[in-house]
Amino acid sequence: LFIINGANLIDGFNGLLSIHTLIIFSVLFIINLINGNNEILYVLFFIILSILIFLKFNFPNAQIFLGDSGAYLIGIFIALSVIKSSILNPSISPFFFCVLLIYLFFEVFFSFFRKIFIVRQSPLLPDGKHLHMNLYKFLLKNNKSKDNSNYRVSIYINSIYFLLLIPAIFFMHNGLFCRYYFFLLFFVYIYFYRMLVRII
């Protein structure tokens, strides 16, 4: 549920969700390719191909959009693919897959508690204070170009996400590292969030 809702939550900027899921599915594809799990490889390949075709028309300038249905569908594919990959690769720490899903998960998790304890409103009500929206406001403030700032959000967030994912990829079999790294990323997210809030 976290991942499905997280997919819908971050959808809204050109390429943000699609590039993010492309990274996730590519990592899953490589893991299963190396370990010879052919039954899931074909599914992952066609999902990656579909996302690449969609990206051609969505990034940097959007001609088509995923919409709620598309975002929920991608969220379901991510959740099922990660569960299946974790089962097929028992030597890989389950916490590695948690790290792989950190942005989608923590965006929903943090938003839920932020609304309850900081904003003092229902966590079910939407607001414009998510990490990607704050980054957009920051870029808009410094750039003044709405179209340019839109797709740059996707580039910045996914670049940082990919860089933070690299250590976990190298230590995916080390359960202790992945566990502590997963919780460390909570603080990394909060640091970037607070920094953006202070600036804007």
mmCIF file of C-alpha atoms in Angstrom, residues 107 110-111 114-115 118-119 121 126-135 137 189 193 197 200:
data_model
loop_
_atom_site.group_PDB
_atom_site.id
_atom_site.type_symbol
_atom_site.label_atom_id
_atom_site.label_comp_id
_atom_site.label_asym_id
_atom_site.label_seq_id
_atom_site.Cartn_x
_atom_site.Cartn_y
_atom_site.Cartn_z
ATOM 1 C CA GLU A 107 7.480 10.015 0.904
ATOM 2 C CA PHE A 110 6.884 11.117 6.268
ATOM 3 C CA SER A 111 3.919 12.944 4.731
ATOM 4 C CA ARG A 114 4.144 15.479 9.076
ATOM 5 C CA LYS A 115 0.486 16.275 8.510
ATOM 6 C CA ILE A 118 3.405 19.386 12.347
ATOM 7 C CA VAL A 119 0.658 20.700 10.068
ATOM 8 C CA GLN A 121 -4.433 18.336 9.648
ATOM 9 C CA PRO A 126 -3.540 16.677 -0.005
ATOM 10 C CA ASP A 127 -1.032 19.489 0.336
ATOM 11 C CA GLY A 128 1.766 21.029 -1.707
ATOM 12 C CA LYS A 129 4.610 20.425 0.732
ATOM 13 C CA HIS A 130 6.124 17.156 -0.442
ATOM 14 C CA LEU A 131 9.849 16.940 -1.165
ATOM 15 C CA HIS A 132 9.451 17.123 -4.953
ATOM 16 C CA MET A 133 7.058 20.077 -4.663
ATOM 17 C CA ASN A 134 9.451 21.962 -2.372
ATOM 18 C CA LEU A 135 12.276 21.310 -4.820
ATOM 19 C CA LYS A 137 9.369 25.828 -5.674
ATOM 20 C CA TYR A 189 15.575 12.608 3.367
ATOM 21 C CA TYR A 193 13.505 18.331 3.195
ATOM 22 C CA VAL A 197 11.845 24.345 3.543
ATOM 23 C CA ILE A 200 11.913 28.621 0.204
#
